Amino acid sequence: KFPHGMKWLADQIHARGLYAGLWLSVFGNADEQFYEFHPDWFLHDASGSGKLGTWFGTYVADFSNPALKKYLYDTYRDHALNWDYDYFKLDGENATRDIWAANRARAYNPTLGANTAFRQALNLIRQAMDVKPGVFFSACGPVYPTESMGIAQSGRLADAGAGEGEPPSFRGVREAPAGIRSGYYTHNSVRYGHTELLVCRPPLTPPEDT
């Protein structure tokens, strides 16, 4: 899909006076072959199944595994230093952290708490990005991402406007501001607040939109 490579693409973006960004969900994986190459990099339930995934992939990373953490470090370092990207959004954090906690007994290092394991992996990713000065790191999920404070420069404050397969509705409009209110105290102090999205289109009526 990118025949000239990702560095070429970043150069084209920069030539237009823009920043180049990547939206990734690296704690989940949908590639069966990659899983088969590295099954120990992923979590498994009590029956041995690795199919614990959510919307972003079938398999969920065991981010306490040192080999996986090195892979993530090398990958992000390459994307920042050699591909020359300026902005990274890491999505799916809430789901992966919760799945890690539920399957902690079979993790590489089950002595770690879920938040500690999560922050260690996130810190390593941030260190990898920082080989390029000025890189911006945005955390998406947990919905109120206190776990990423002090690591990411921005964090998501509100839930998505609609769930998977759910049509736009006033429910999403109503719940997004509730999330923003809950986490707004963190905005412009420990990080920038990311408000996710707001959908204004049918079936919402104009009064509901406003």
Coordinates of N, CA and C in Angstrom, one line a residue:
K1 N 0.8 -1.2 0.0 CA 0.0 0.0 0.0 C 0.9 1.3 0.0
F2 N 2.1 1.1 0.4 CA 3.0 2.3 0.4 C 4.3 1.9 -0.3
P3 N 4.2 1.9 -1.7 CA 5.3 1.3 -2.5 C 6.6 2.1 -2.3
H4 N 6.6 3.3 -1.9 CA 7.8 4.1 -1.8 C 8.4 4.0 -0.4
G5 N 7.7 3.4 0.5 CA 8.1 3.3 1.9 C 7.6 4.4 2.8
M6 N 7.7 4.2 4.1 CA 7.1 5.1 5.1 C 7.9 6.4 5.2
K7 N 9.2 6.3 5.0 CA 10.1 7.5 5.1 C 9.8 8.4 4.0
W8 N 9.6 7.9 2.8 CA 9.2 8.7 1.6 C 7.9 9.4 1.9
L9 N 6.9 8.7 2.5 CA 5.7 9.3 2.8 C 5.8 10.4 3.8
A10 N 6.6 10.2 4.8 CA 6.8 11.3 5.8 C 7.5 12.5 5.2
D11 N 8.4 12.3 4.3 CA 9.1 13.4 3.5 C 8.0 14.2 2.7
Q12 N 7.1 13.5 2.1 CA 6.1 14.2 1.3 C 5.2 15.0 2.2
I13 N 4.9 14.5 3.4 CA 4.0 15.3 4.4 C 4.8 16.5 4.9
H14 N 6.1 16.3 5.2 CA 6.9 17.4 5.7 C 7.0 18.5 4.7
A15 N 7.2 18.1 3.4 CA 7.4 19.1 2.3 C 6.2 20.0 2.2
R16 N 5.0 19.6 2.7 CA 3.8 20.4 2.6 C 3.6 21.2 3.9
G17 N 4.7 21.2 4.7 CA 4.6 22.0 6.0 C 3.8 21.4 7.1
L18 N 3.6 20.1 7.0 CA 2.7 19.4 8.0 C 3.6 18.4 8.8
Y19 N 3.0 18.0 9.9 CA 3.6 16.9 10.7 C 3.1 15.6 10.3
A20 N 4.0 14.6 10.4 CA 3.6 13.2 10.0 C 3.3 12.4 11.3
G21 N 2.2 11.7 11.3 CA 1.8 11.0 12.5 C 1.4 9.5 12.2
L22 N 1.5 8.7 13.2 CA 1.1 7.3 13.1 C 0.1 6.9 14.2
W23 N -1.0 6.3 13.9 CA -1.9 5.8 14.9 C -1.8 4.3 14.9
L24 N -1.3 3.8 16.1 CA -1.0 2.4 16.2 C -1.6 1.8 17.5
S25 N -1.9 0.5 17.4 CA -2.4 -0.2 18.6 C -1.5 -1.4 18.8
V26 N -0.3 -1.1 19.3 CA 0.8 -2.2 19.3 C 0.6 -3.2 20.4
F27 N -0.3 -3.1 21.3 CA -0.5 -4.1 22.3 C -1.5 -5.1 21.9
G28 N -2.0 -5.0 20.7 CA -2.9 -6.0 20.1 C -2.4 -6.5 18.7
N29 N -2.7 -7.7 18.3 CA -2.2 -8.2 17.1 C -3.2 -9.1 16.4
A30 N -3.4 -8.9 15.1 CA -4.4 -9.8 14.4 C -3.7 -10.7 13.4
D31 N -2.3 -10.7 13.4 CA -1.5 -11.4 12.4 C -1.3 -12.8 13.0
E32 N -2.0 -13.8 12.5 CA -1.8 -15.2 13.0 C -0.4 -15.7 12.8
Q33 N 0.3 -15.4 11.7 CA 1.6 -15.9 11.5 C 2.6 -15.2 12.5
F34 N 2.4 -14.0 12.8 CA 3.3 -13.3 13.8 C 3.1 -13.9 15.2
Y35 N 1.9 -14.2 15.5 CA 1.6 -14.9 16.8 C 2.3 -16.3 16.9
E36 N 2.2 -17.0 15.8 CA 2.8 -18.3 15.7 C 4.3 -18.3 15.9
F37 N 4.9 -17.2 15.4 CA 6.4 -17.0 15.5 C 6.8 -16.7 16.9
H38 N 5.9 -15.9 17.6 CA 6.2 -15.4 19.0 C 5.1 -15.7 20.0
P39 N 4.6 -16.9 20.2 CA 3.5 -17.1 21.1 C 3.7 -16.7 22.5
D40 N 5.0 -16.7 22.9 CA 5.3 -16.3 24.3 C 5.2 -14.8 24.5
W41 N 5.1 -14.0 23.4 CA 4.9 -12.6 23.6 C 3.5 -12.2 23.9
F42 N 2.6 -13.2 23.9 CA 1.2 -12.8 24.1 C 0.6 -13.6 25.3
L43 N -0.5 -13.0 25.8 CA -1.2 -13.6 26.9 C -2.1 -14.8 26.5
H44 N -2.3 -15.7 27.5 CA -3.1 -16.9 27.3 C -4.1 -17.0 28.5
D45 N -5.2 -17.6 28.2 CA -6.2 -17.8 29.3 C -5.8 -19.2 30.0
A46 N -6.6 -19.6 30.9 CA -6.3 -20.8 31.7 C -6.3 -22.0 30.9
S47 N -7.0 -22.0 29.8 CA -7.1 -23.2 28.9 C -5.9 -23.2 27.9
G48 N -5.1 -22.1 27.9 CA -4.0 -22.0 26.9 C -4.3 -21.3 25.7
S49 N -5.5 -20.8 25.5 CA -5.9 -20.0 24.3 C -5.3 -18.6 24.3
G50 N -4.8 -18.2 23.2 CA -4.3 -16.8 23.1 C -5.3 -15.9 22.5
K51 N -6.5 -16.4 22.2 CA -7.5 -15.5 21.5 C -8.3 -14.7 22.6
L52 N -7.6 -13.7 23.1 CA -8.2 -12.9 24.1 C -8.6 -11.5 23.6
G53 N -8.4 -11.2 22.3 CA -8.3 -9.9 21.8 C -9.7 -9.1 21.8
T54 N -9.5 -7.9 21.4 CA -10.7 -7.0 21.3 C -10.8 -6.5 19.9
W55 N -11.3 -5.3 19.7 CA -11.5 -4.7 18.4 C -10.3 -4.5 17.6
F56 N -9.1 -4.5 18.2 CA -7.9 -4.2 17.5 C -7.0 -5.4 17.2
G57 N -7.5 -6.6 17.6 CA -6.7 -7.8 17.3 C -7.0 -9.0 18.1
T58 N -6.7 -10.1 17.6 CA -7.1 -11.4 18.2 C -6.2 -11.7 19.4
Y59 N -5.0 -11.3 19.4 CA -4.0 -11.6 20.4 C -3.6 -10.3 21.2
V60 N -3.4 -10.5 22.5 CA -3.0 -9.3 23.3 C -1.6 -9.5 23.9
A61 N -0.8 -8.5 23.8 CA 0.6 -8.5 24.2 C 0.7 -8.7 25.7
D62 N 1.7 -9.5 26.0 CA 2.2 -9.6 27.4 C 3.3 -8.6 27.6
F63 N 2.9 -7.4 28.0 CA 4.0 -6.3 28.0 C 4.9 -6.4 29.2
S64 N 4.9 -7.5 29.9 CA 5.9 -7.8 30.9 C 7.1 -8.6 30.3
N65 N 6.9 -9.1 29.0 CA 7.9 -9.9 28.4 C 9.1 -9.1 27.9
P66 N 10.3 -9.3 28.3 CA 11.4 -8.5 27.9 C 11.7 -8.5 26.4
A67 N 11.5 -9.7 25.7 CA 11.8 -9.8 24.3 C 10.7 -8.9 23.5
L68 N 9.5 -8.9 24.0 CA 8.5 -8.1 23.3 C 8.8 -6.6 23.5
K69 N 9.2 -6.3 24.7 CA 9.5 -4.9 25.0 C 10.6 -4.4 24.2
K70 N 11.6 -5.2 24.0 CA 12.7 -4.8 23.1 C 12.2 -4.6 21.7
Y71 N 11.4 -5.5 21.2 CA 10.8 -5.4 19.9 C 10.0 -4.0 19.7
L72 N 9.2 -3.7 20.7 CA 8.5 -2.4 20.7 C 9.4 -1.2 20.7
Y73 N 10.4 -1.3 21.5 CA 11.4 -0.2 21.6 C 12.1 0.0 20.3
D74 N 12.6 -1.1 19.7 CA 13.3 -1.0 18.4 C 12.3 -0.5 17.3
T75 N 11.1 -0.9 17.3 CA 10.1 -0.5 16.3 C 9.8 1.0 16.4
Y76 N 9.5 1.5 17.6 CA 9.2 2.9 17.8 C 10.5 3.8 17.5
R77 N 11.6 3.3 17.9 CA 12.8 4.0 17.6 C 13.0 4.1 16.1
D78 N 12.8 3.1 15.4 CA 12.9 3.1 13.9 C 11.9 4.1 13.3
H79 N 10.6 4.0 13.8 CA 9.6 4.9 13.2 C 9.9 6.4 13.4
A80 N 10.5 6.7 14.6 CA 10.8 8.1 14.9 C 12.1 8.5 14.2
L81 N 13.2 7.7 14.3 CA 14.5 8.1 13.9 C 14.7 7.9 12.4
N82 N 14.3 6.7 11.9 CA 14.5 6.4 10.4 C 13.4 6.7 9.5
W83 N 12.1 6.5 10.0 CA 11.0 6.9 9.2 C 10.7 8.4 9.4
D84 N 11.1 9.0 10.5 CA 11.0 10.5 10.7 C 9.6 10.9 11.0
Y85 N 8.9 10.2 11.8 CA 7.5 10.6 12.1 C 7.6 11.4 13.4
D86 N 6.6 12.4 13.5 CA 6.6 13.4 14.6 C 5.6 13.1 15.7
Y87 N 4.6 12.3 15.4 CA 3.4 12.2 16.3 C 3.0 10.7 16.3
F88 N 2.8 10.2 17.5 CA 2.4 8.8 17.7 C 1.2 8.7 18.6
K89 N 0.1 8.1 18.1 CA -1.0 7.8 19.0 C -1.0 6.3 19.2
L90 N -1.1 5.9 20.5 CA -1.2 4.5 20.9 C -2.6 4.3 21.4
D91 N -3.3 3.4 20.7 CA -4.7 3.2 21.0 C -4.9 1.8 21.7
G92 N -6.1 1.6 22.2 CA -6.4 0.3 22.8 C -5.8 0.1 24.2
E93 N -5.3 1.1 24.9 CA -4.6 0.8 26.1 C -5.5 0.3 27.2
N94 N -6.7 0.8 27.3 CA -7.5 0.3 28.5 C -7.8 -1.1 28.4
A95 N -8.2 -1.6 27.1 CA -8.5 -3.0 27.0 C -7.3 -3.9 27.2
T96 N -6.2 -3.6 26.7 CA -5.0 -4.4 26.9 C -4.6 -4.5 28.3
R97 N -4.6 -3.4 29.0 CA -4.2 -3.4 30.4 C -5.2 -4.2 31.3
D98 N -6.5 -4.1 31.0 CA -7.4 -4.9 31.8 C -7.3 -6.4 31.4
I99 N -7.1 -6.8 30.2 CA -6.9 -8.2 29.8 C -5.6 -8.7 30.4
W100 N -4.6 -7.9 30.5 CA -3.3 -8.3 31.1 C -3.6 -8.6 32.6
A101 N -4.3 -7.7 33.3 CA -4.6 -7.9 34.7 C -5.4 -9.2 34.9
A102 N -6.4 -9.5 34.0 CA -7.2 -10.7 34.2 C -6.4 -12.0 33.9
N103 N -5.3 -11.9 33.2 CA -4.6 -13.1 32.8 C -3.1 -13.0 33.4
R104 N -3.0 -12.2 34.4 CA -1.7 -11.9 35.0 C -1.0 -13.2 35.5
A105 N -1.7 -14.2 36.0 CA -1.1 -15.4 36.5 C -0.2 -16.1 35.5
R106 N -0.5 -15.9 34.2 CA 0.2 -16.6 33.1 C 1.1 -15.6 32.3
A107 N 1.3 -14.4 32.9 CA 2.2 -13.5 32.2 C 3.7 -13.8 32.5
Y108 N 4.6 -13.2 31.7 CA 6.0 -13.5 31.9 C 6.4 -13.2 33.3
N109 N 5.9 -12.0 33.8 CA 6.2 -11.6 35.2 C 5.0 -11.4 35.9
P110 N 4.4 -12.4 36.5 CA 3.1 -12.3 37.2 C 3.2 -11.5 38.5
T111 N 4.4 -11.2 39.0 CA 4.6 -10.4 40.2 C 4.3 -8.9 40.1
L112 N 4.2 -8.5 38.8 CA 3.9 -7.1 38.6 C 2.5 -6.8 38.7
G113 N 2.1 -5.6 39.2 CA 0.7 -5.2 39.1 C 0.5 -4.7 37.6
A114 N -0.8 -4.7 37.3 CA -1.1 -4.3 35.9 C -0.7 -2.9 35.5
N115 N -0.9 -2.0 36.4 CA -0.5 -0.6 36.2 C 1.0 -0.5 36.0
T116 N 1.8 -1.2 36.9 CA 3.2 -1.1 36.8 C 3.7 -1.7 35.5
A117 N 3.2 -2.9 35.1 CA 3.6 -3.5 33.9 C 3.3 -2.6 32.7
F118 N 2.1 -2.0 32.7 CA 1.7 -1.1 31.7 C 2.6 0.1 31.6
R119 N 2.9 0.8 32.7 CA 3.7 2.0 32.7 C 5.1 1.7 32.3
Q120 N 5.6 0.5 32.7 CA 7.0 0.2 32.3 C 7.1 0.1 30.7
A121 N 6.1 -0.6 30.1 CA 6.1 -0.7 28.7 C 5.9 0.6 28.0
L122 N 5.0 1.4 28.6 CA 4.8 2.8 28.0 C 6.0 3.6 28.1
N123 N 6.7 3.6 29.2 CA 7.9 4.3 29.4 C 9.0 4.0 28.4
L124 N 9.1 2.7 28.1 CA 10.1 2.2 27.2 C 9.8 2.7 25.8
I125 N 8.5 2.7 25.4 CA 8.1 3.2 24.1 C 8.4 4.7 24.0
R126 N 8.1 5.4 25.1 CA 8.4 6.9 25.1 C 9.9 7.1 24.9
Q127 N 10.7 6.3 25.6 CA 12.2 6.5 25.5 C 12.6 6.3 24.0
A128 N 12.0 5.3 23.4 CA 12.3 5.0 22.0 C 12.0 6.2 21.1
M129 N 10.8 6.8 21.3 CA 10.4 7.9 20.5 C 11.4 9.1 20.7
D130 N 11.8 9.3 21.9 CA 12.6 10.5 22.2 C 14.0 10.5 21.6
V131 N 14.3 9.5 20.8 CA 15.6 9.6 20.0 C 15.4 10.8 19.0
K132 N 14.2 11.1 18.6 CA 14.0 12.3 17.8 C 13.4 13.4 18.6
P133 N 14.1 14.5 18.7 CA 13.6 15.7 19.5 C 12.2 16.1 19.0
G134 N 11.4 16.5 20.0 CA 10.1 17.1 19.7 C 9.0 16.2 19.3
V135 N 9.2 14.8 19.5 CA 8.1 13.9 19.1 C 6.9 14.0 20.1
F136 N 5.7 13.9 19.6 CA 4.5 14.1 20.5 C 3.9 12.7 20.6
F137 N 3.5 12.4 21.9 CA 3.0 11.0 22.2 C 1.6 11.2 22.8
S138 N 0.6 10.6 22.1 CA -0.8 10.7 22.6 C -1.3 9.4 23.0
A139 N -1.8 9.3 24.2 CA -2.4 8.0 24.8 C -3.9 8.0 24.5
C140 N -4.4 6.9 24.0 CA -5.8 6.8 23.8 C -6.3 5.5 24.5
G141 N -7.1 5.8 25.6 CA -7.5 4.7 26.5 C -6.3 4.4 27.4
P142 N -6.6 4.2 28.7 CA -7.9 4.2 29.3 C -8.7 5.5 29.1
V143 N -10.0 5.4 29.3 CA -10.9 6.5 29.0 C -10.4 7.7 29.8
Y144 N -10.0 7.5 31.1 CA -9.4 8.5 31.9 C -8.0 8.1 32.2
P145 N -7.0 8.4 31.3 CA -5.7 7.7 31.3 C -4.7 8.2 32.3
T146 N -5.1 8.0 33.6 CA -4.2 8.4 34.7 C -2.9 7.6 34.6
E147 N -3.0 6.4 34.1 CA -1.9 5.5 34.1 C -0.8 6.0 33.1
S148 N -1.1 6.8 32.2 CA -0.1 7.3 31.2 C 0.4 8.7 31.6
M149 N -0.1 9.3 32.7 CA 0.4 10.6 33.1 C 1.8 10.6 33.4
G150 N 2.5 11.6 32.9 CA 4.0 11.7 33.1 C 4.7 11.0 32.0
I151 N 4.0 10.3 31.1 CA 4.7 9.6 30.0 C 4.2 10.2 28.7
A152 N 2.9 10.2 28.5 CA 2.3 10.7 27.2 C 2.0 12.2 27.4
Q153 N 2.1 13.0 26.4 CA 1.8 14.4 26.5 C 0.3 14.7 26.4
S154 N -0.4 13.8 25.9 CA -1.9 14.0 25.8 C -2.6 12.7 26.2
G155 N -3.8 12.8 26.6 CA -4.6 11.6 27.0 C -6.0 11.8 26.7
R156 N -6.7 10.7 26.4 CA -8.1 10.7 26.0 C -9.0 11.0 27.2
L157 N -9.9 11.9 27.1 CA -10.8 12.2 28.2 C -12.2 11.6 28.1
A158 N -12.6 11.4 26.9 CA -14.0 10.9 26.7 C -14.1 9.6 25.9
D159 N -15.2 8.9 26.0 CA -15.4 7.7 25.3 C -15.8 8.1 23.8
A160 N -15.7 7.1 23.0 CA -16.1 7.3 21.6 C -17.6 7.7 21.5
G161 N -17.9 8.3 20.4 CA -19.3 8.8 20.2 C -20.3 7.7 20.0
A162 N -19.8 6.5 19.6 CA -20.7 5.3 19.4 C -19.9 4.1 19.6
G163 N -20.5 3.0 20.1 CA -19.8 1.8 20.3 C -19.7 1.0 18.9
E164 N -18.9 -0.1 18.9 CA -18.7 -0.8 17.7 C -20.1 -1.3 17.1
G165 N -20.3 -0.9 15.9 CA -21.6 -1.3 15.3 C -22.8 -0.5 15.7
E166 N -22.6 0.4 16.6 CA -23.7 1.2 17.1 C -23.9 2.5 16.2
P167 N -25.1 2.8 15.7 CA -25.3 4.0 15.0 C -25.2 5.2 15.9
P168 N -24.9 6.4 15.3 CA -24.8 7.6 16.1 C -26.1 7.8 16.8
S169 N -26.0 8.3 18.1 CA -27.2 8.5 18.9 C -26.9 9.6 19.9
F170 N -28.0 10.1 20.6 CA -27.8 11.1 21.6 C -27.0 10.5 22.8
R171 N -27.1 9.2 23.0 CA -26.3 8.6 24.1 C -24.8 9.0 24.0
G172 N -24.2 8.8 22.8 CA -22.8 9.2 22.6 C -22.6 10.7 22.8
V173 N -23.5 11.5 22.4 CA -23.3 12.9 22.6 C -23.4 13.3 24.1
R174 N -24.3 12.6 24.8 CA -24.4 12.8 26.2 C -23.2 12.3 27.1
E175 N -22.7 11.2 26.7 CA -21.6 10.6 27.5 C -20.3 11.2 27.3
A176 N -20.0 11.7 26.1 CA -18.7 12.3 25.8 C -18.5 13.5 26.7
P177 N -19.4 14.5 26.9 CA -19.1 15.6 27.8 C -18.9 15.1 29.3
A178 N -19.6 14.0 29.6 CA -19.5 13.5 31.0 C -18.0 13.0 31.2
G179 N -17.4 12.4 30.2 CA -16.1 11.9 30.3 C -15.1 13.1 30.4
I180 N -15.4 14.1 29.6 CA -14.6 15.3 29.5 C -14.6 16.0 30.9
R181 N -15.8 16.1 31.5 CA -15.9 16.8 32.8 C -15.0 16.0 33.9
S182 N -15.1 14.6 33.8 CA -14.4 13.8 34.8 C -12.9 14.0 34.8
G183 N -12.3 14.2 33.6 CA -10.9 14.3 33.5 C -10.3 15.6 33.1
Y184 N -11.2 16.7 33.1 CA -10.7 18.0 32.6 C -9.7 18.6 33.5
Y185 N -9.7 18.2 34.8 CA -8.8 18.8 35.8 C -7.3 18.5 35.4
T186 N -7.1 17.5 34.6 CA -5.8 17.2 34.2 C -5.3 18.0 33.0
H187 N -6.2 18.6 32.3 CA -5.9 19.3 31.0 C -5.0 20.5 31.3
N188 N -3.9 20.6 30.5 CA -3.0 21.7 30.5 C -2.3 21.9 31.8
S189 N -2.3 20.8 32.6 CA -1.5 20.8 33.9 C -0.5 19.6 33.8
V190 N -1.0 18.4 33.8 CA -0.1 17.2 33.7 C 0.0 16.7 32.2
R191 N -1.0 17.1 31.4 CA -1.0 16.7 30.0 C -2.1 17.5 29.3
Y192 N -2.2 17.3 28.0 CA -3.3 17.9 27.3 C -4.5 16.9 27.2
G193 N -5.7 17.3 27.3 CA -6.8 16.5 27.2 C -7.2 16.2 25.7
H194 N -7.5 15.0 25.4 CA -7.9 14.6 24.1 C -9.4 14.2 24.2
T195 N -10.3 15.0 23.5 CA -11.7 14.8 23.8 C -12.4 13.8 22.8
E196 N -11.6 13.1 22.1 CA -12.1 12.0 21.2 C -12.9 12.6 20.1
L197 N -14.3 12.4 20.0 CA -15.0 12.9 18.8 C -16.4 13.2 19.2
L198 N -17.1 13.9 18.3 CA -18.5 14.3 18.5 C -19.1 14.1 17.1
V199 N -20.2 13.4 17.0 CA -20.9 13.1 15.8 C -22.1 14.0 15.7
C200 N -22.2 14.8 14.7 CA -23.4 15.7 14.5 C -24.0 15.4 13.1
R201 N -24.9 14.5 13.0 CA -25.5 14.1 11.7 C -26.8 13.3 12.0
P202 N -27.6 13.0 11.1 CA -28.7 12.1 11.3 C -28.3 10.8 11.8
P203 N -29.0 10.2 12.8 CA -30.4 10.5 13.2 C -30.5 11.6 14.2
L204 N -29.5 12.3 14.6 CA -29.6 13.3 15.6 C -30.3 14.5 14.9
T205 N -31.2 15.1 15.7 CA -31.9 16.3 15.2 C -31.0 17.5 15.4
P206 N -31.3 18.6 14.7 CA -30.5 19.9 15.0 C -30.4 20.3 16.4
P207 N -31.5 20.3 17.2 CA -31.4 20.7 18.6 C -30.5 19.7 19.4
E208 N -30.5 18.4 19.0 CA -29.6 17.5 19.7 C -28.2 17.8 19.3
D209 N -27.9 18.1 18.1 CA -26.6 18.5 17.7 C -26.0 19.6 18.4
T210 N -26.8 20.6 18.7 CA -26.4 21.8 19.4 C -26.4 21.7 20.9

